[in-house]
């Protein structure tokens, strides 16, 4: 792929349109072609032999399907550009991206510090595979900042962060954690899915390796699975090597869908944010609701750090309800007309699910008594969403009597 134009003097909405694209290389086609390829033929033995050298130099030339194609580079270069990393690689799912990132920076005998608010499958990976390979994980209070110092051990190699947590929405003090970690030669990894590459710039806050479940906002249409990992220049080779050893890559059509979704991320996110804030404010005033966990909401937990470090908020937040019976909750959820029930988020559609936090936490017990719901505000008309929620809360209250 030819060299990128310098986009650094342009604003973000323009950069997200231009980054990773090179239309005139492909006959003027606005979108990159989808390369379905495993074997890449060389025209001469010299060309075949030159590939290892080019790969080592980081030149994006096709050598073999698994090692990258113009389809994967279009997305990877765009995500690296917008997230602010040196380079980026893509994986078959967000969880795939998490596991490769962890394996890239850990070995037998190492110690990993993991936030207690982490995405549950990440926790399972640490407690099973990493444990089996001799890496010890201890969990820490997500609200720990510089105090992370007290948890470091001589063999600590990685502090893993996720901010905010995707069920409990604690906003972590990433700069404080990063400062302590770096002073001890420890790498900071972050699951940055909630904010997407646009609303939190991990590398400006000391993160070394940033992970996205591209399945969520990057794909944005609930029709493909994908993960990305971006790194600093210093961390790049460890990720690149480990990805190669593990044989990770993604399918061309999923990569294409993800880069296509990425072009409209800025406008979609603004709408998710506007609608989510409106509904979060409205929910905060409801008698059935004890607390709204949306960092963008003034007064909500984590709002101050969110305001300091983030550039915006996505459409995912939590609501804690007044204690009520299981039956009342069932009545509310089964009757929703617009909010679907299902895992994942970041698509154009609204979702509402109950979440069982207590099952996973090991360090900081969850303090709430009432049920916790996780809500994703999609791109529907916000008044229709409000009507649906209003009716749902009425069912809840009527059933509770
Ligand atoms: C969904 C999710 C993942 C995993 O992504 P998949 O593409 O579903 O594997 C990782 N981290 C967070 C915060 C997520 O929400």
Tab-separated table of C-alpha atoms and ligand atoms in Angstrom:
chain	number	residue	atom	x	y	z
A	1	UNK	CA	0.000	0.000	0.000
A	2	UNK	CA	1.331	3.445	-0.828
A	3	UNK	CA	2.212	5.944	1.838
A	4	UNK	CA	-0.444	7.747	3.793
A	5	UNK	CA	-1.006	11.407	3.176
A	6	UNK	CA	-0.179	13.440	6.279
A	7	UNK	CA	-3.495	13.845	8.042
A	8	UNK	CA	-2.177	15.391	11.215
A	9	UNK	CA	-3.245	18.933	10.311
A	10	UNK	CA	-6.845	17.866	9.691
A	11	UNK	CA	-9.697	17.614	12.166
A	12	UNK	CA	-10.973	14.299	13.439
A	13	UNK	CA	-14.161	14.112	11.330
A	14	UNK	CA	-12.015	14.531	8.225
A	15	UNK	CA	-9.322	12.120	9.327
A	16	UNK	CA	-11.829	9.328	9.940
A	17	UNK	CA	-12.979	9.680	6.328
A	18	UNK	CA	-9.493	9.716	4.782
A	19	UNK	CA	-7.396	7.479	7.012
A	20	UNK	CA	-6.355	4.103	5.632
A	21	UNK	CA	-7.870	4.771	2.210
A	22	UNK	CA	-6.008	5.040	-1.083
A	23	UNK	CA	-8.665	5.169	-3.842
A	24	UNK	CA	-6.430	5.986	-6.806
A	25	UNK	CA	-4.351	2.927	-6.159
A	26	UNK	CA	-7.497	0.884	-6.871
A	27	UNK	CA	-8.859	2.544	-9.999
A	28	UNK	CA	-10.529	5.341	-8.014
A	29	UNK	CA	-12.766	3.026	-6.009
A	30	UNK	CA	-13.817	4.972	-2.895
A	31	UNK	CA	-13.728	1.879	-0.714
A	32	UNK	CA	-10.810	-0.538	-0.626
A	33	UNK	CA	-11.250	-3.774	-2.573
A	34	UNK	CA	-11.903	-6.934	-0.578
A	35	UNK	CA	-8.940	-9.258	-1.000
A	36	UNK	CA	-9.894	-12.919	-0.810
A	37	UNK	CA	-6.444	-14.388	-0.745
A	38	UNK	CA	-4.185	-16.979	0.827
A	39	UNK	CA	-1.392	-17.532	-1.729
A	40	UNK	CA	0.307	-14.422	-3.026
A	41	UNK	CA	2.383	-15.190	-6.127
A	42	UNK	CA	5.790	-13.622	-6.619
A	43	UNK	CA	6.956	-12.706	-10.097
A	44	UNK	CA	10.528	-13.729	-9.413
A	45	UNK	CA	12.601	-15.546	-6.837
A	46	UNK	CA	14.133	-12.195	-5.921
A	47	UNK	CA	10.718	-10.781	-5.095
A	48	UNK	CA	9.823	-13.883	-3.106
A	49	UNK	CA	13.047	-13.597	-1.135
A	50	UNK	CA	12.592	-9.888	-0.455
A	51	UNK	CA	9.379	-10.406	1.491
A	52	UNK	CA	10.894	-11.291	4.841
A	53	UNK	CA	13.015	-8.186	4.701
A	54	UNK	CA	10.042	-5.965	3.827
A	55	UNK	CA	7.977	-7.489	6.622
A	56	UNK	CA	10.745	-6.806	9.110
A	57	UNK	CA	10.885	-3.192	7.952
A	58	UNK	CA	7.127	-2.887	8.467
A	59	UNK	CA	6.395	-2.298	4.775
A	60	UNK	CA	2.800	-3.213	3.940
A	61	UNK	CA	3.304	-5.532	0.961
A	62	UNK	CA	1.271	-8.678	0.506
A	63	UNK	CA	3.180	-11.884	1.219
A	64	UNK	CA	0.537	-14.313	2.463
A	65	UNK	CA	-3.147	-13.942	3.318
A	66	UNK	CA	-2.631	-14.308	7.055
A	67	UNK	CA	0.030	-11.606	7.147
A	68	UNK	CA	-2.196	-8.781	5.984
A	69	UNK	CA	-3.839	-7.470	2.823
A	70	UNK	CA	-4.985	-4.047	1.630
A	71	UNK	CA	-8.342	-4.957	3.221
A	72	UNK	CA	-6.836	-5.383	6.702
A	73	UNK	CA	-4.464	-2.416	6.349
A	74	UNK	CA	-7.335	-0.095	5.427
A	75	UNK	CA	-8.897	-0.736	8.828
A	76	UNK	CA	-5.692	-1.084	10.838
A	77	UNK	CA	-4.174	2.138	9.549
A	78	UNK	CA	-7.403	4.031	10.133
A	79	UNK	CA	-7.788	2.783	13.714
A	80	UNK	CA	-4.124	3.508	14.527
A	81	UNK	CA	-4.505	7.003	13.115
A	82	UNK	CA	-7.644	7.847	15.094
A	83	UNK	CA	-6.725	6.079	18.324
A	84	UNK	CA	-3.323	7.748	18.183
A	85	UNK	CA	-1.184	4.590	18.217
A	86	UNK	CA	1.873	3.708	16.171
A	87	UNK	CA	0.362	0.724	14.377
A	88	UNK	CA	-2.635	-1.594	14.771
A	89	UNK	CA	-3.474	-5.240	14.131
A	90	UNK	CA	-6.862	-6.890	13.739
A	91	UNK	CA	-8.250	-10.091	15.268
A	92	UNK	CA	-11.220	-12.348	14.707
A	93	UNK	CA	-13.076	-10.948	17.751
A	94	UNK	CA	-12.663	-8.484	20.571
A	95	UNK	CA	-11.866	-11.317	22.955
A	96	UNK	CA	-9.279	-12.618	20.482
A	97	UNK	CA	-7.651	-9.182	20.579
A	98	UNK	CA	-7.634	-9.207	24.407
A	99	UNK	CA	-6.050	-12.647	24.673
A	100	UNK	CA	-3.315	-12.011	22.105
A	101	UNK	CA	-2.495	-8.665	23.728
A	102	UNK	CA	-2.098	-10.366	27.125
A	103	UNK	CA	-0.029	-13.244	25.711
A	104	UNK	CA	2.256	-10.762	23.940
A	105	UNK	CA	3.486	-9.196	27.178
A	106	UNK	CA	3.387	-12.055	29.716
A	107	UNK	CA	5.338	-15.242	30.328
A	108	UNK	CA	5.539	-17.978	32.969
A	109	UNK	CA	6.430	-16.549	36.373
A	110	UNK	CA	4.976	-13.099	35.638
A	111	UNK	CA	2.321	-11.315	37.649
A	112	UNK	CA	-0.668	-9.542	36.090
A	113	UNK	CA	-2.781	-6.866	37.801
A	114	UNK	CA	-6.344	-6.962	36.484
A	115	UNK	CA	-9.183	-4.554	37.201
A	116	UNK	CA	-12.092	-6.124	39.091
A	117	UNK	CA	-14.494	-4.446	36.634
A	118	UNK	CA	-13.097	-6.316	33.645
A	119	UNK	CA	-15.194	-7.903	30.905
A	120	UNK	CA	-16.028	-11.358	32.317
A	121	UNK	CA	-14.540	-13.482	29.475
A	122	UNK	CA	-11.209	-11.658	29.955
A	123	UNK	CA	-11.323	-12.712	33.605
A	124	UNK	CA	-12.019	-16.313	32.584
A	125	UNK	CA	-9.019	-16.302	30.244
A	126	UNK	CA	-6.722	-15.120	33.046
A	127	UNK	CA	-8.088	-17.644	35.530
A	128	UNK	CA	-7.770	-20.559	33.104
A	129	UNK	CA	-5.234	-20.249	30.284
A	130	UNK	CA	-2.872	-17.704	31.834
A	131	UNK	CA	-2.957	-19.612	35.109
A	132	UNK	CA	-2.173	-22.858	33.307
A	133	UNK	CA	0.851	-21.202	31.710
A	134	UNK	CA	2.190	-19.950	35.024
A	135	UNK	CA	1.007	-16.329	35.017
A	136	UNK	CA	-0.539	-15.211	38.291
A	137	UNK	CA	-3.415	-12.719	38.151
A	138	UNK	CA	-4.562	-10.595	41.051
A	139	UNK	CA	-7.553	-8.304	40.794
A	140	UNK	CA	-7.581	-4.698	41.965
A	141	UNK	CA	-10.239	-2.124	42.813
A	142	UNK	CA	-11.002	-0.267	39.550
A	143	UNK	CA	-11.109	3.011	41.483
A	144	UNK	CA	-7.496	2.619	42.570
A	145	UNK	CA	-5.289	5.300	41.082
A	146	UNK	CA	-1.678	5.846	42.141
A	147	UNK	CA	-2.306	3.390	45.014
A	148	UNK	CA	-1.804	0.642	42.461
A	149	UNK	CA	1.778	1.000	43.693
A	150	UNK	CA	0.943	-1.064	46.780
A	151	UNK	CA	-0.131	-4.000	44.603
A	152	UNK	CA	2.938	-4.139	42.392
A	153	UNK	CA	5.320	-7.030	42.871
A	154	UNK	CA	8.848	-7.414	41.551
A	155	UNK	CA	7.476	-9.740	38.845
A	156	UNK	CA	4.473	-7.583	37.845
A	157	UNK	CA	4.658	-7.059	34.082
A	158	UNK	CA	1.224	-5.795	33.094
A	159	UNK	CA	-1.555	-3.671	34.580
A	160	UNK	CA	-4.747	-4.257	32.635
A	161	UNK	CA	-7.378	-1.510	32.678
A	162	UNK	CA	-10.872	-1.158	31.250
A	163	UNK	CA	-12.536	2.195	31.580
A	164	UNK	CA	-15.318	2.507	32.194
A	165	UNK	CA	-16.229	-1.100	33.058
A	166	UNK	CA	-18.865	-2.265	30.599
A	167	UNK	CA	-21.328	-3.365	33.306
A	168	UNK	CA	-20.480	-1.224	36.330
A	169	UNK	CA	-19.053	1.901	34.648
A	170	UNK	CA	-16.259	2.812	37.068
A	171	UNK	CA	-14.024	5.382	35.396
A	172	UNK	CA	-10.385	4.564	36.074
A	173	UNK	CA	-7.645	7.108	36.715
A	174	UNK	CA	-5.547	5.887	33.795
A	175	UNK	CA	-2.860	8.636	33.909
A	176	UNK	CA	-2.195	7.952	37.623
A	177	UNK	CA	-2.015	4.201	37.086
A	178	UNK	CA	0.226	4.621	34.040
A	179	UNK	CA	2.641	6.899	35.854
A	180	UNK	CA	3.196	4.388	38.652
A	181	UNK	CA	3.325	1.421	36.271
A	182	UNK	CA	5.910	3.040	34.003
A	183	UNK	CA	8.090	4.018	36.940
A	184	UNK	CA	8.329	0.280	37.658
A	185	UNK	CA	8.764	-0.860	34.053
A	186	UNK	CA	5.228	-2.273	33.924
A	187	UNK	CA	3.137	-2.080	30.737
A	188	UNK	CA	-0.382	-0.645	30.771
A	189	UNK	CA	-2.972	-2.410	28.624
A	190	UNK	CA	-6.445	-0.991	28.202
A	191	UNK	CA	-9.742	-2.281	26.893
A	192	UNK	CA	-10.936	0.979	25.310
A	193	UNK	CA	-14.120	-0.388	23.751
A	194	UNK	CA	-16.643	1.822	25.579
A	195	UNK	CA	-15.166	5.104	24.353
A	196	UNK	CA	-14.128	3.788	20.914
A	197	UNK	CA	-11.007	5.271	19.279
A	198	UNK	CA	-12.734	8.669	19.230
A	199	UNK	CA	-13.771	9.467	22.794
A	200	UNK	CA	-10.678	8.363	24.699
A	201	UNK	CA	-7.157	8.779	23.366
A	202	UNK	CA	-5.305	6.081	25.313
A	203	UNK	CA	-1.791	6.942	24.179
A	204	UNK	CA	-2.127	10.526	25.408
A	205	UNK	CA	-2.838	9.142	28.875
A	206	UNK	CA	0.044	6.709	29.174
A	207	UNK	CA	-1.481	3.496	27.808
A	208	UNK	CA	0.976	1.251	25.937
A	209	UNK	CA	-1.495	-1.113	24.300
A	210	UNK	CA	-5.127	-0.322	23.476
A	211	UNK	CA	-7.742	-2.932	22.650
A	212	UNK	CA	-11.053	-2.460	20.879
A	213	UNK	CA	-13.871	-4.946	20.539
A	214	UNK	CA	-14.459	-3.689	16.991
A	215	UNK	CA	-17.610	-5.803	17.075
A	216	UNK	CA	-19.218	-2.945	18.994
A	217	UNK	CA	-19.024	0.629	17.676
A	218	UNK	CA	-16.468	0.190	14.882
A	219	UNK	CA	-18.551	-2.400	13.048
A	220	UNK	CA	-21.594	-0.570	14.406
A	221	UNK	CA	-24.272	-2.643	12.683
A	222	UNK	CA	-24.334	-5.915	14.662
A	223	UNK	CA	-23.260	-7.895	11.606
A	224	UNK	CA	-19.603	-8.848	12.140
A	225	UNK	CA	-17.101	-9.811	14.850
A	226	UNK	CA	-13.709	-8.132	15.027
A	227	UNK	CA	-11.020	-6.947	17.422
A	228	UNK	CA	-8.181	-4.452	17.145
A	229	UNK	CA	-5.004	-3.832	19.126
A	230	UNK	CA	-3.008	-0.610	18.724
A	231	UNK	CA	0.316	-0.005	20.429
A	232	UNK	CA	3.049	2.516	20.980
A	233	UNK	CA	6.145	2.171	18.807
A	234	UNK	CA	8.014	0.539	21.716
A	235	UNK	CA	5.389	-2.162	22.250
A	236	UNK	CA	4.753	-2.860	18.568
A	237	UNK	CA	7.179	-5.676	17.865
A	238	UNK	CA	6.109	-7.806	20.813
A	239	UNK	CA	2.504	-7.648	19.606
A	240	UNK	CA	3.420	-8.244	15.964
A	241	UNK	CA	5.594	-11.254	16.788
A	242	UNK	CA	3.109	-12.895	19.147
A	243	UNK	CA	0.247	-12.357	16.688
A	244	UNK	CA	2.344	-14.122	14.053
A	245	UNK	CA	3.214	-17.011	16.380
A	246	UNK	CA	-0.444	-17.515	17.267
A	247	UNK	CA	-1.573	-17.400	13.642
A	248	UNK	CA	-4.232	-14.790	14.268
A	249	UNK	CA	-5.984	-13.021	11.415
A	250	UNK	CA	-9.494	-12.021	10.360
A	251	UNK	CA	-11.728	-12.750	7.394
A	252	UNK	CA	-11.756	-10.249	4.530
A	253	UNK	CA	-15.489	-9.607	4.571
A	254	UNK	CA	-15.522	-8.853	8.299
A	255	UNK	CA	-12.562	-6.514	7.869
A	256	UNK	CA	-14.366	-4.793	5.038
A	257	UNK	CA	-17.549	-4.348	7.085
A	258	UNK	CA	-15.530	-2.956	9.979
A	259	UNK	CA	-13.708	-0.357	7.883
A	260	UNK	CA	-17.022	0.572	6.259
A	261	UNK	CA	-18.628	1.017	9.673
A	262	UNK	CA	-15.654	3.033	10.878
A	263	UNK	CA	-16.248	5.818	8.313
A	264	UNK	CA	-19.499	6.824	9.991
A	265	UNK	CA	-18.381	6.298	13.589
A	266	UNK	CA	-18.065	9.999	14.411
A	267	UNK	CA	-21.636	10.884	13.418
A	268	UNK	CA	-23.101	7.736	14.923
A	269	UNK	CA	-21.355	8.262	18.241
A	270	UNK	CA	-22.538	11.850	18.508
A	271	UNK	CA	-26.124	10.663	18.154
A	272	UNK	CA	-25.646	7.764	20.604
A	273	UNK	CA	-24.248	10.286	23.062
A	274	UNK	CA	-26.986	12.888	22.652
A	275	UNK	CA	-29.790	10.356	23.024
A	276	UNK	CA	-28.096	8.486	25.881
A	277	UNK	CA	-27.575	11.680	27.851
A	278	UNK	CA	-31.213	12.702	27.394
A	279	UNK	CA	-32.490	9.330	28.546
A	280	UNK	CA	-29.976	9.065	31.385
A	281	UNK	CA	-31.163	12.429	32.723
A	282	UNK	CA	-34.787	11.388	32.386
A	283	UNK	CA	-34.167	8.026	34.073
A	284	UNK	CA	-32.343	9.757	36.930
A	285	UNK	CA	-35.609	11.517	37.789
A	286	UNK	CA	-37.709	8.347	37.864
A	287	UNK	CA	-38.851	6.984	41.244
A	288	UNK	CA	-38.151	3.367	40.164
A	289	UNK	CA	-34.493	4.228	39.488
A	290	UNK	CA	-31.986	4.493	42.342
A	291	UNK	CA	-28.967	5.490	40.323
A	292	UNK	CA	-27.877	5.956	36.732
A	293	UNK	CA	-24.332	4.848	35.988
A	294	UNK	CA	-23.426	7.058	33.042
A	295	UNK	CA	-20.121	8.882	33.452
A	296	UNK	CA	-21.287	11.744	31.205
A	297	UNK	CA	-24.149	12.519	33.573
A	298	UNK	CA	-23.236	15.298	36.048
A	299	UNK	CA	-23.210	13.817	39.540
A	300	UNK	CA	-22.855	10.215	38.299
A	301	UNK	CA	-19.988	8.104	39.645
A	302	UNK	CA	-16.776	8.850	37.743
A	303	UNK	CA	-18.091	12.041	36.147
A	304	UNK	CA	-15.132	14.180	37.231
A	305	UNK	CA	-12.464	11.882	35.793
A	306	UNK	CA	-14.571	11.325	32.690
A	307	UNK	CA	-14.740	15.099	32.165
A	308	UNK	CA	-11.004	15.419	32.660
A	309	UNK	CA	-9.895	12.588	30.357
A	310	UNK	CA	-12.636	11.702	27.859
A	311	UNK	CA	-13.818	13.543	24.763
A	312	UNK	CA	-17.315	12.113	24.824
A	313	UNK	CA	-19.525	9.263	25.964
A	314	UNK	CA	-20.982	6.358	24.052
A	315	UNK	CA	-24.501	4.989	24.319
A	316	UNK	CA	-23.916	2.304	26.960
A	317	UNK	CA	-24.778	2.799	30.617
A	318	UNK	CA	-26.225	1.145	33.714
A	319	UNK	CA	-29.377	1.733	35.745
A	320	UNK	CA	-29.914	0.469	39.230
A	321	UNK	CA	-33.548	-0.074	40.131
A	322	UNK	CA	-35.282	0.038	43.493
A	323	UNK	CA	-35.370	-3.475	44.943
A	324	UNK	CA	-38.274	-5.367	43.334
A	325	UNK	CA	-39.355	-8.933	42.750
A	326	UNK	CA	-37.905	-11.096	39.996
A	327	UNK	CA	-41.417	-11.358	38.539
A	328	UNK	CA	-41.768	-7.591	38.265
A	329	UNK	CA	-38.489	-7.394	36.372
A	330	UNK	CA	-39.582	-10.180	34.032
A	331	UNK	CA	-42.823	-8.291	33.415
A	332	UNK	CA	-40.888	-5.150	32.541
A	333	UNK	CA	-38.315	-6.788	30.261
A	334	UNK	CA	-40.581	-9.185	28.392
A	335	UNK	CA	-42.881	-6.330	27.427
A	336	UNK	CA	-40.269	-4.027	25.860
A	337	UNK	CA	-41.211	-3.115	22.291
A	338	UNK	CA	-38.074	-1.362	21.009
A	339	UNK	CA	-35.309	-2.469	23.373
A	340	UNK	CA	-34.003	-5.886	22.386
A	341	UNK	CA	-32.488	-8.372	24.801
A	342	UNK	CA	-29.128	-9.740	23.778
A	343	UNK	CA	-25.413	-9.521	24.335
A	344	UNK	CA	-23.059	-7.142	22.639
A	345	UNK	CA	-23.783	-3.459	21.936
A	346	UNK	CA	-22.548	-0.634	19.733
A	347	UNK	CA	-24.947	-1.338	16.881
A	348	UNK	CA	-27.664	1.032	15.701
A	349	UNK	CA	-30.264	-0.765	17.837
A	350	UNK	CA	-31.228	-0.265	21.471
A	351	UNK	CA	-30.725	-3.068	23.983
A	352	UNK	CA	-31.683	-3.736	27.577
A	353	UNK	CA	-30.464	-6.650	29.710
A	354	UNK	CA	-30.193	-7.457	33.399
A	355	UNK	CA	-26.627	-7.900	34.599
A	356	UNK	CA	-25.431	-10.081	37.423
A	357	UNK	CA	-22.333	-8.299	38.651
A	358	UNK	CA	-22.031	-10.093	41.968
A	359	UNK	CA	-21.281	-13.346	40.217
A	360	UNK	CA	-17.949	-12.047	38.920
A	361	UNK	CA	-16.506	-9.544	41.376
A	362	UNK	CA	-13.833	-10.822	43.717
A	363	UNK	CA	-12.266	-7.670	45.237
A	364	UNK	CA	-14.953	-5.025	45.538
A	365	UNK	CA	-18.371	-6.513	46.317
A	366	UNK	CA	-21.156	-4.792	44.415
A	367	UNK	CA	-22.920	-2.470	46.839
A	368	UNK	CA	-26.333	-2.148	45.168
A	369	UNK	CA	-29.356	-4.006	46.419
A	370	UNK	CA	-31.776	-3.574	43.543
A	371	UNK	CA	-31.381	-5.131	40.100
A	372	UNK	CA	-28.822	-3.631	37.746
A	373	UNK	CA	-29.767	-3.227	34.103
A	374	UNK	CA	-27.435	-2.487	31.226
A	375	UNK	CA	-28.855	-0.290	28.524
A	376	UNK	CA	-27.580	0.525	25.066
A	377	UNK	CA	-29.132	3.559	23.447
A	378	UNK	CA	-29.319	3.061	19.691
A	379	UNK	CA	-30.152	5.448	16.883
A	380	UNK	CA	-33.952	5.267	17.099
A	381	UNK	CA	-35.940	8.434	17.859
A	382	UNK	CA	-35.260	9.254	21.476
A	383	UNK	CA	-38.943	9.994	22.229
A	384	UNK	CA	-39.965	6.522	21.085
A	385	UNK	CA	-37.279	5.025	23.305
A	386	UNK	CA	-38.510	7.093	26.230
A	387	UNK	CA	-42.100	5.887	25.686
A	388	UNK	CA	-40.922	2.281	25.674
A	389	UNK	CA	-38.916	2.777	28.890
A	390	UNK	CA	-41.777	4.683	30.492
A	391	UNK	CA	-44.196	1.820	29.813
A	392	UNK	CA	-41.631	-0.683	31.056
A	393	UNK	CA	-41.096	1.151	34.330
A	394	UNK	CA	-44.873	1.411	34.775
A	395	UNK	CA	-45.197	-2.363	34.372
A	396	UNK	CA	-42.451	-2.804	36.942
A	397	UNK	CA	-44.172	-0.540	39.457
A	398	UNK	CA	-47.654	-1.952	38.906
A	399	UNK	CA	-46.399	-5.468	39.363
A	400	UNK	CA	-44.581	-4.506	42.556
A	401	UNK	CA	-47.902	-3.079	43.799
B	1	LIG	C1	-17.761	-7.330	23.768
B	1	LIG	C2	-16.550	-6.949	24.504
B	1	LIG	C3	-15.352	-7.630	24.312
B	1	LIG	C4	-15.235	-8.837	23.435
B	1	LIG	O1	-15.553	-8.582	22.100
B	1	LIG	P1	-16.104	-9.755	21.153
B	1	LIG	O2	-15.945	-9.195	19.802
B	1	LIG	O3	-17.513	-10.015	21.567
B	1	LIG	O4	-15.220	-10.943	21.394
B	1	LIG	C5	-14.251	-7.198	25.012
B	1	LIG	N1	-14.316	-6.159	25.861
B	1	LIG	C6	-15.451	-5.469	26.055
B	1	LIG	C7	-15.453	-4.318	26.986
B	1	LIG	C8	-16.605	-5.849	25.395
B	1	LIG	O5	-17.734	-5.180	25.621
